[in-house]
Short mmCIF file of C-alpha atoms and ligand atoms in Angstrom, two decimals:
data_model
loop_
_atom_site.label_atom_id
_atom_site.label_comp_id
_atom_site.label_asym_id
_atom_site.label_seq_id
_atom_site.Cartn_x
_atom_site.Cartn_y
_atom_site.Cartn_z
CA MET A 1 -91.63 131.03 -147.78
CA LYS A 2 -90.43 129.60 -144.49
CA VAL A 3 -87.06 127.85 -144.33
CA ARG A 4 -87.08 124.10 -143.52
CA THR A 5 -84.83 123.12 -140.62
CA ASP A 6 -83.39 120.01 -138.97
CA PHE A 7 -82.43 121.79 -135.78
CA VAL A 8 -82.38 125.21 -134.26
CA LEU A 9 -79.83 126.63 -131.87
CA LYS A 10 -81.65 129.22 -129.79
CA GLU A 11 -80.81 131.48 -126.85
CA ILE A 12 -77.54 132.62 -128.42
CA GLY A 13 -76.40 135.66 -126.42
CA GLN A 14 -74.07 136.93 -129.17
CA LEU A 15 -73.92 135.42 -132.64
CA LEU A 16 -70.92 136.44 -134.76
CA THR A 17 -72.03 135.82 -138.34
CA MET A 18 -68.90 137.44 -139.89
CA THR A 19 -71.14 138.99 -142.55
CA GLY A 20 -70.40 142.63 -141.71
CA THR A 21 -68.36 144.79 -144.05
CA GLY A 22 -64.63 145.45 -143.82
CA ALA A 23 -61.88 144.01 -141.70
CA SER A 24 -63.88 144.29 -138.49
CA GLY A 25 -67.21 143.05 -139.85
CA ILE A 26 -68.15 140.47 -137.24
CA GLY A 27 -71.87 140.85 -138.07
CA LEU A 28 -72.92 140.72 -134.43
CA VAL A 29 -76.51 139.68 -133.65
CA THR A 30 -77.51 139.72 -130.00
CA ASP A 31 -80.27 137.40 -128.71
CA ALA A 32 -79.96 135.31 -131.84
CA ALA A 33 -80.92 131.94 -133.26
CA LEU A 34 -79.38 129.71 -135.92
CA ALA A 35 -81.26 127.13 -138.00
CA VAL A 36 -79.49 124.17 -139.66
CA ARG A 37 -80.59 121.99 -142.56
CA ASN A 38 -78.54 119.23 -144.22
CA GLY A 39 -75.31 120.38 -142.61
CA LYS A 40 -75.69 123.98 -143.81
CA VAL A 41 -76.87 127.14 -142.16
CA ALA A 42 -80.52 127.48 -143.25
CA TRP A 43 -81.10 130.77 -141.46
CA ALA A 44 -79.35 132.99 -138.87
CA GLY A 45 -80.71 136.10 -137.22
CA SER A 46 -82.55 137.67 -134.34
CA ALA A 47 -84.40 135.14 -132.17
CA ASP A 48 -87.58 137.24 -132.48
CA LEU A 49 -87.81 136.32 -136.15
CA ILE A 50 -87.29 132.59 -135.96
CA GLU A 51 -90.97 131.59 -136.00
CA THR A 52 -91.68 133.92 -138.92
CA CYS A 53 -88.70 132.79 -140.99
CA CYS A 54 -88.37 129.07 -140.22
CA SER A 55 -90.84 126.20 -140.31
CA LEU A 56 -90.42 124.41 -137.00
CA SER A 57 -92.15 121.03 -137.03
CA GLY A 58 -92.52 118.64 -134.11
CA ASN A 59 -89.39 116.90 -135.43
CA THR A 60 -87.17 119.96 -135.29
CA ASP A 61 -84.53 119.52 -132.65
CA ILE A 62 -84.26 122.66 -130.53
CA VAL A 63 -81.02 123.21 -128.61
CA SER A 64 -80.29 126.09 -126.24
CA ALA A 65 -76.96 127.92 -126.32
CA GLY A 66 -77.72 129.17 -122.81
CA GLY A 67 -77.03 132.83 -123.60
CA CYS A 68 -73.45 132.06 -124.74
CA VAL A 69 -71.38 133.36 -127.64
CA VAL A 70 -71.49 131.46 -130.97
CA THR A 71 -68.90 131.98 -133.72
CA PRO A 72 -67.95 130.17 -136.92
CA GLY A 73 -65.32 127.50 -136.29
CA PHE A 74 -61.77 128.72 -136.90
CA VAL A 75 -60.36 128.21 -140.39
CA ASP A 76 -56.67 127.41 -139.86
CA SER A 77 -55.34 128.09 -143.35
CA HIS A 78 -51.65 127.20 -142.77
CA THR A 79 -50.39 124.06 -141.01
CA HIS A 80 -47.71 121.38 -141.52
CA PRO A 81 -49.16 118.36 -139.66
CA LEU A 82 -47.55 115.58 -141.77
CA PHE A 83 -44.30 114.69 -140.04
CA GLY A 84 -42.58 111.63 -138.63
CA ALA A 85 -41.37 113.04 -135.31
CA THR A 86 -41.32 116.15 -133.15
CA ARG A 87 -38.18 118.29 -132.61
CA GLN A 88 -38.16 119.30 -128.96
CA GLU A 89 -34.37 118.86 -128.88
CA GLU A 90 -34.00 121.79 -131.32
CA PHE A 91 -36.38 123.82 -129.19
CA ALA A 92 -34.12 123.19 -126.20
CA MET A 93 -31.02 124.11 -128.29
CA ARG A 94 -32.66 127.42 -129.18
CA ALA A 95 -33.57 127.99 -125.55
CA ALA A 96 -29.86 127.54 -124.77
CA GLY A 97 -28.87 130.18 -127.33
CA ALA A 98 -28.73 128.52 -130.78
CA ASP A 99 -30.45 130.27 -133.68
CA TYR A 100 -33.18 128.64 -135.83
CA GLU A 101 -31.35 129.36 -139.09
CA GLU A 102 -28.00 128.12 -137.69
CA ILE A 103 -29.65 124.84 -136.68
CA ALA A 104 -31.12 124.52 -140.17
CA VAL A 105 -27.79 125.19 -141.92
CA ALA A 106 -26.18 122.49 -139.73
CA GLY A 107 -28.62 119.87 -141.10
CA GLY A 108 -31.30 120.30 -138.45
CA GLY A 109 -34.56 122.11 -139.10
CA ILE A 110 -36.66 121.00 -142.06
CA LEU A 111 -34.04 118.44 -143.22
CA ASN A 112 -34.10 116.83 -139.77
CA SER A 113 -37.86 116.36 -140.16
CA VAL A 114 -37.31 115.05 -143.70
CA ARG A 115 -35.07 112.21 -142.45
CA ARG A 116 -37.60 111.28 -139.77
CA THR A 117 -40.57 111.52 -142.12
CA ARG A 118 -39.00 109.38 -144.84
CA SER A 119 -38.38 106.62 -142.29
CA ALA A 120 -41.81 106.87 -140.64
CA SER A 121 -44.59 104.41 -141.47
CA ASN A 122 -47.95 105.64 -142.74
CA ALA A 123 -49.41 104.58 -139.40
CA VAL A 124 -47.06 106.91 -137.51
CA LEU A 125 -47.75 109.80 -139.90
CA GLN A 126 -51.45 109.24 -139.45
CA GLU A 127 -51.20 109.01 -135.68
CA ASN A 128 -49.29 112.32 -135.47
CA MET A 129 -51.75 114.16 -137.68
CA MET A 130 -54.80 112.72 -135.92
CA ARG A 131 -53.44 113.64 -132.53
CA HIS A 132 -53.09 117.30 -133.45
CA LEU A 133 -56.39 117.52 -135.31
CA THR A 134 -58.06 116.31 -132.13
CA ILE A 135 -56.37 119.11 -130.16
CA MET A 136 -57.32 121.63 -132.87
CA LEU A 137 -60.95 120.56 -132.63
CA ALA A 138 -60.96 121.12 -128.87
CA ASN A 139 -59.63 124.62 -129.66
CA GLY A 140 -62.53 125.37 -132.02
CA THR A 141 -60.85 124.74 -135.40
CA THR A 142 -63.23 123.20 -137.93
CA THR A 143 -61.27 123.65 -141.20
CA VAL A 144 -57.56 122.84 -141.47
CA GLU A 145 -55.19 123.29 -144.38
CA ALA A 146 -52.53 120.54 -144.27
CA LYS A 147 -49.21 120.79 -146.10
CA SER A 148 -46.87 117.98 -147.06
CA GLY A 149 -43.23 119.02 -147.39
CA TYR A 150 -41.22 116.84 -145.03
CA GLY A 151 -40.77 114.08 -147.60
CA LEU A 152 -39.15 115.90 -150.53
CA ASP A 153 -39.06 112.72 -152.63
CA LEU A 154 -41.79 111.31 -154.83
CA ASN A 155 -42.70 108.38 -152.62
CA THR A 156 -42.80 110.19 -149.27
CA GLU A 157 -44.61 113.26 -150.59
CA LEU A 158 -47.32 111.07 -152.14
CA ARG A 159 -47.53 109.00 -148.96
CA CYS A 160 -48.00 112.12 -146.83
CA LEU A 161 -50.80 113.45 -149.03
CA GLU A 162 -52.46 110.04 -149.10
CA VAL A 163 -52.32 109.97 -145.30
CA ALA A 164 -53.91 113.45 -145.22
CA GLY A 165 -56.77 112.05 -147.31
CA GLU A 166 -57.19 109.07 -144.96
CA VAL A 167 -57.22 111.36 -141.94
CA ALA A 168 -59.77 113.61 -143.65
CA ASP A 169 -62.13 110.63 -143.81
CA LYS A 170 -61.75 109.99 -140.09
CA VAL A 171 -61.98 113.44 -138.51
CA PRO A 172 -65.01 115.76 -138.45
CA GLN A 173 -63.08 118.78 -139.73
CA THR A 174 -62.69 119.75 -143.39
CA ILE A 175 -59.08 119.16 -144.48
CA VAL A 176 -57.59 121.13 -147.37
CA PRO A 177 -54.39 119.43 -148.60
CA THR A 178 -51.43 121.38 -150.00
CA PHE A 179 -48.43 119.86 -151.80
CA MET A 180 -45.26 121.52 -150.49
CA GLY A 181 -42.50 119.53 -152.16
CA ALA A 182 -40.80 122.94 -152.53
CA HIS A 183 -40.33 123.32 -148.77
CA GLU A 184 -36.53 122.90 -148.96
CA VAL A 185 -33.88 121.48 -151.31
CA PRO A 186 -33.32 117.84 -150.23
CA GLU A 187 -29.79 116.45 -149.61
CA GLU A 188 -29.73 114.55 -152.91
CA PHE A 189 -30.26 117.83 -154.84
CA LYS A 190 -27.95 119.90 -152.60
CA GLY A 191 -26.70 122.98 -154.52
CA ARG A 192 -29.03 122.19 -157.44
CA PRO A 193 -32.30 123.94 -156.62
CA GLN A 194 -33.17 124.52 -160.29
CA GLU A 195 -32.92 120.78 -161.00
CA TYR A 196 -35.05 120.03 -157.96
CA ILE A 197 -37.72 122.47 -159.20
CA ASP A 198 -37.61 120.71 -162.59
CA PHE A 199 -38.04 117.36 -160.84
CA LEU A 200 -41.08 118.70 -158.96
CA ILE A 201 -42.66 120.23 -162.05
CA ASN A 202 -42.04 117.24 -164.31
CA GLU A 203 -42.30 114.26 -162.00
CA VAL A 204 -44.06 115.01 -158.73
CA ASN A 205 -46.69 117.67 -159.49
CA PRO A 206 -48.24 115.56 -162.30
CA ARG A 207 -48.62 112.56 -159.97
CA VAL A 208 -50.16 114.69 -157.23
CA ARG A 209 -52.53 116.20 -159.76
CA GLU A 210 -53.44 112.84 -161.27
CA GLN A 211 -54.28 111.42 -157.85
CA GLY A 212 -56.25 114.57 -156.93
CA ILE A 213 -54.62 114.66 -153.50
CA ALA A 214 -53.81 118.38 -153.19
CA LYS A 215 -55.67 121.56 -154.05
CA PHE A 216 -52.73 123.96 -153.53
CA VAL A 217 -48.99 123.97 -154.04
CA ASP A 218 -46.75 126.05 -151.78
CA ILE A 219 -43.08 127.06 -151.98
CA PHE A 220 -40.65 128.44 -149.37
CA CYS A 221 -39.20 131.58 -150.98
CA GLU A 222 -36.38 132.55 -148.63
CA LYS A 223 -32.69 133.42 -148.59
CA GLY A 224 -30.83 130.07 -148.80
CA VAL A 225 -33.91 128.13 -149.92
CA PHE A 226 -35.74 129.11 -153.16
CA THR A 227 -35.20 132.47 -154.90
CA PRO A 228 -38.03 134.68 -156.17
CA GLY A 229 -37.08 133.60 -159.72
CA GLN A 230 -37.36 129.91 -158.84
CA ALA A 231 -40.63 130.51 -157.00
CA THR A 232 -42.06 132.40 -159.98
CA ARG A 233 -41.14 129.55 -162.31
CA TYR A 234 -42.54 126.86 -160.01
CA LEU A 235 -45.81 128.69 -159.35
CA ALA A 236 -46.39 129.48 -163.03
CA ALA A 237 -45.88 125.82 -164.01
CA SER A 238 -48.08 124.64 -161.14
CA ALA A 239 -50.89 127.05 -162.09
CA GLU A 240 -50.76 125.66 -165.62
CA GLN A 241 -51.12 122.15 -164.20
CA GLY A 242 -54.30 123.28 -162.42
CA PHE A 243 -53.12 123.92 -158.86
CA SER A 244 -54.10 126.89 -156.73
CA LEU A 245 -51.11 128.71 -155.27
CA LYS A 246 -49.61 129.64 -151.92
CA ILE A 247 -46.17 130.89 -150.94
CA HIS A 248 -44.07 131.23 -147.77
CA ALA A 249 -42.90 134.78 -148.33
CA ASP A 250 -40.71 137.44 -146.70
CA GLU A 251 -40.39 135.47 -143.48
CA PHE A 252 -36.82 136.04 -142.28
CA TYR A 253 -35.63 138.37 -145.06
CA ASP A 254 -37.39 140.77 -147.39
CA THR A 255 -36.67 138.71 -150.51
CA GLY A 256 -39.72 139.89 -152.43
CA GLY A 257 -41.83 136.73 -152.14
CA THR A 258 -44.93 138.87 -151.68
CA ALA A 259 -44.43 140.43 -155.12
CA VAL A 260 -44.05 136.91 -156.58
CA ALA A 261 -47.37 135.91 -154.95
CA VAL A 262 -49.22 138.92 -156.28
CA SER A 263 -48.00 138.56 -159.84
CA ALA A 264 -48.66 134.80 -159.81
CA GLY A 265 -52.21 135.40 -158.54
CA ALA A 266 -51.61 133.31 -155.43
CA ALA A 267 -54.51 132.83 -153.00
CA SER A 268 -52.22 133.89 -150.16
CA ALA A 269 -48.73 135.01 -149.21
CA ASP A 270 -47.87 133.71 -145.77
CA HIS A 271 -45.58 134.77 -142.86
CA LEU A 272 -44.54 138.31 -143.99
CA LEU A 273 -42.51 139.04 -140.83
CA SER A 274 -40.07 141.06 -142.97
CA ILE A 275 -42.42 142.46 -145.64
CA SER A 276 -41.40 145.90 -146.99
CA ASP A 277 -43.72 148.93 -146.98
CA GLU A 278 -43.74 148.77 -150.77
CA ASN A 279 -44.95 145.17 -150.75
CA ILE A 280 -47.55 145.96 -148.08
CA LYS A 281 -49.07 148.37 -150.59
CA LEU A 282 -48.75 145.85 -153.39
CA ILE A 283 -50.58 143.06 -151.55
CA ALA A 284 -53.22 145.50 -150.23
CA ASP A 285 -54.08 146.42 -153.82
CA SER A 286 -54.34 142.77 -154.91
CA ASN A 287 -56.65 139.80 -154.39
CA THR A 288 -53.94 137.87 -152.55
CA VAL A 289 -54.65 137.31 -148.85
CA ALA A 290 -51.87 138.30 -146.41
CA THR A 291 -51.70 135.37 -143.98
CA LEU A 292 -49.99 136.14 -140.69
CA LEU A 293 -48.63 133.50 -138.33
CA PRO A 294 -47.79 135.29 -135.08
CA GLY A 295 -47.24 131.99 -133.24
CA THR A 296 -44.06 131.50 -135.30
CA ALA A 297 -42.71 134.93 -134.35
CA LEU A 298 -43.35 134.11 -130.68
CA PHE A 299 -41.84 130.62 -130.91
CA LEU A 300 -38.71 131.81 -132.77
CA ASN A 301 -38.36 135.09 -130.87
CA LYS A 302 -38.61 137.15 -134.07
CA PRO A 303 -40.38 140.49 -134.53
CA PHE A 304 -44.15 140.08 -134.88
CA PRO A 305 -45.67 140.59 -138.35
CA PRO A 306 -46.92 144.11 -139.16
CA GLY A 307 -50.63 143.40 -138.79
CA ARG A 308 -51.72 146.98 -138.18
CA LYS A 309 -49.83 148.28 -141.20
CA LEU A 310 -51.38 145.63 -143.47
CA LEU A 311 -54.87 146.31 -142.13
CA ASP A 312 -54.46 150.09 -142.47
CA ALA A 313 -53.26 149.64 -146.04
CA GLY A 314 -56.49 147.73 -146.76
CA ALA A 315 -55.06 144.21 -147.20
CA MET A 316 -57.26 141.20 -146.53
CA VAL A 317 -55.46 139.60 -143.59
CA ALA A 318 -55.87 136.00 -142.39
CA LEU A 319 -54.50 134.51 -139.19
CA ALA A 320 -53.30 130.91 -138.98
CA SER A 321 -51.30 128.70 -136.62
CA ASP A 322 -48.40 127.49 -138.85
CA PHE A 323 -48.55 124.37 -136.68
CA ASN A 324 -45.34 122.38 -137.42
CA PRO A 325 -42.67 120.46 -135.48
CA GLY A 326 -39.94 123.10 -135.92
CA SER A 327 -40.89 126.76 -135.94
CA CYS A 328 -44.29 126.70 -134.21
CA PHE A 329 -45.52 123.67 -132.29
CA CYS A 330 -48.83 125.33 -131.52
CA ASP A 331 -52.27 124.08 -132.57
CA SER A 332 -54.37 126.69 -130.79
CA MET A 333 -56.17 129.29 -132.90
CA PRO A 334 -57.51 131.08 -129.79
CA LEU A 335 -53.89 131.71 -128.76
CA ILE A 336 -53.07 132.99 -132.28
CA VAL A 337 -56.03 135.39 -132.04
CA SER A 338 -54.76 136.61 -128.65
CA LEU A 339 -51.25 137.17 -130.09
CA ALA A 340 -52.68 139.13 -133.02
CA VAL A 341 -54.52 141.42 -130.61
CA CYS A 342 -51.74 141.75 -128.02
CA GLN A 343 -48.72 141.94 -130.36
CA CYS A 344 -49.78 142.76 -133.93
CA GLY A 345 -52.19 145.66 -133.48
CA PHE A 346 -55.44 143.91 -134.38
CA THR A 347 -58.72 144.86 -132.74
CA VAL A 348 -60.62 141.91 -131.28
CA GLU A 349 -63.11 142.11 -134.14
CA GLU A 350 -60.37 142.19 -136.83
CA ALA A 351 -58.62 139.20 -135.29
CA LEU A 352 -61.80 137.11 -135.21
CA VAL A 353 -62.72 137.95 -138.83
CA SER A 354 -59.13 137.12 -139.87
CA ALA A 355 -59.22 133.72 -138.15
CA THR A 356 -62.53 132.69 -139.74
CA ALA A 357 -63.89 134.41 -142.88
CA ASN A 358 -60.48 135.55 -144.14
CA GLY A 359 -58.90 132.17 -143.45
CA ALA A 360 -61.61 130.72 -145.67
CA ALA A 361 -60.74 133.25 -148.40
CA ALA A 362 -57.09 132.18 -148.17
CA LEU A 363 -58.28 128.63 -148.95
CA GLU A 364 -60.57 129.80 -151.77
CA LEU A 365 -63.50 128.66 -149.61
CA GLY A 366 -64.87 132.13 -148.94
CA ARG A 367 -68.34 131.20 -150.16
CA ARG A 368 -68.67 128.12 -147.99
CA LYS A 369 -66.70 128.48 -144.76
CA GLY A 370 -65.95 131.06 -142.08
CA ARG A 371 -69.36 132.76 -141.91
CA LEU A 372 -72.67 131.82 -140.36
CA THR A 373 -75.23 132.80 -142.94
CA THR A 374 -77.66 130.97 -145.24
CA GLY A 375 -75.93 128.38 -147.42
CA PHE A 376 -72.64 128.27 -145.52
CA ASP A 377 -71.42 125.09 -143.82
CA ALA A 378 -72.81 124.81 -140.29
CA ASP A 379 -69.36 124.69 -138.64
CA PHE A 380 -69.58 126.60 -135.37
CA VAL A 381 -68.40 126.90 -131.79
CA ILE A 382 -70.47 127.55 -128.67
CA TRP A 383 -68.19 129.39 -126.23
CA ASP A 384 -68.47 129.21 -122.48
CA CYS A 385 -68.74 133.01 -122.20
CA ASN A 386 -71.30 135.69 -122.96
CA ASP A 387 -69.03 138.40 -124.41
CA PHE A 388 -67.03 137.62 -127.57
CA ARG A 389 -64.14 139.77 -126.38
CA THR A 390 -63.44 137.07 -123.80
CA ILE A 391 -62.12 134.80 -126.60
CA PRO A 392 -58.69 136.50 -126.98
CA TYR A 393 -58.82 137.97 -123.48
CA HIS A 394 -58.64 134.53 -121.85
CA LEU A 395 -55.02 133.96 -122.81
CA GLY A 396 -53.93 130.38 -123.32
CA ASN A 397 -57.10 128.82 -121.95
CA PRO A 398 -59.83 128.71 -124.57
CA ASP A 399 -63.44 128.69 -123.39
CA VAL A 400 -64.60 126.31 -126.12
CA ALA A 401 -67.72 124.49 -124.87
CA VAL A 402 -69.21 122.73 -127.91
CA VAL A 403 -68.09 122.35 -131.53
CA TYR A 404 -70.30 121.51 -134.53
CA CYS A 405 -69.04 120.48 -137.96
CA ALA A 406 -71.57 120.38 -140.82
CA GLY A 407 -74.39 120.69 -138.29
CA ARG A 408 -73.22 117.74 -136.20
CA LYS A 409 -72.06 118.05 -132.60
CA VAL A 410 -68.49 116.70 -132.69
CA TYR A 411 -66.96 117.94 -129.47
CA SER A 412 -68.12 119.09 -126.07
CA THR A 413 -66.39 119.61 -122.75
O1 NIG B 501 -43.74 127.63 -142.06
N1 NIG B 501 -40.92 128.46 -143.02
C1 NIG B 501 -40.87 127.33 -143.47
N2 NIG B 501 -41.47 126.24 -143.03
C2 NIG B 501 -42.06 126.06 -141.74
C3 NIG B 501 -41.04 125.63 -140.74
C4 NIG B 501 -40.75 124.23 -140.85
C5 NIG B 501 -39.81 123.62 -139.83
O2 NIG B 501 -38.99 124.25 -139.14
O3 NIG B 501 -39.96 122.41 -139.77
C6 NIG B 501 -42.80 127.31 -141.36
O4 NIG B 501 -42.52 127.97 -140.37
FE1 FE B 502 -45.37 127.28 -142.82
#
């Protein structure tokens, strides 16, 4: 039976379906076509087969990709876009020699953003998030995970997640909200992290759950923030309340956050700049995705995450931006892909799979996003190039030409 279609994208020079096997499975089809129906991919394959496989009526819209590259839109599975103000003054302090952790201990860092987020109106929060989603779209990102975590009190955390929901209704991208009340211990709980975790479990998580405003919870497991024991307790309670789990793990110190993620059954363990060889093996043998954020290493002048080691061990690796006002003010997934190739030992193919299909897996959306095959959301990018290797090669200047979300053209240069 022929597949019904609303529109067909033809004359695709290289189509990356991301349906191949393994870490480098880009599923390349040359001289390809893509058919869309009701916002989903109805069919994707060699252009020769389109007439045999698809029913093309007089009403079918036919669009040419002009011989260019087409990929799934990027799935940015780790961002912090809900904040009251940017922190360029801390960036300048670091440029003049101060250290990120020193700034944080002195009341800057996350707690600086907390003060500015608590005092920001919903309109300001919304404006900041919208502004960066617009930039992300122009960089080819069609799915964005969005964490709260700069409120750290009931009212501000709920406000941030509500704003994320309002923004989701206004932008073409799919937004996946994460509650990150456990981003830091707020001033009013200083020295009492256990009590703050209790407050989250008993008073904030239930409200977030009741309102249905976050799919995931996340916790920052780090020396001086939350211990592996506290993270284990928080994640177990959150899982029982029905949340899916994420964790900021082994970022500055090898505290064992990765092991916490694996035993909690978290969807992903993120950062991993300081992951031990033992924990590389542990995560490789698990269903937890290892999410790497090389933009943060660049921005903070820290060693890059061990991408090659994780890939060689057989881990499923995702790449994401970590967009946030403190440790990585970068909304460009093409730049992240370039960094993964140039600094973390990824092949071009591995980096592109990690930024699309594996990002979707890290959001538990692996059956809907990040691939261009029948039944998946028709979120894709037409690139102004005819060789997919140009995507990371063109450093800092993405060749995004057109972006589609759910089969609708939402951006073009
Ligand atoms: O993912 N590591 C913890 N949280 C953020 C940084 C937040 C900030 O500095 O504002 C991160 O990098
Ligand atoms: Fe983060």
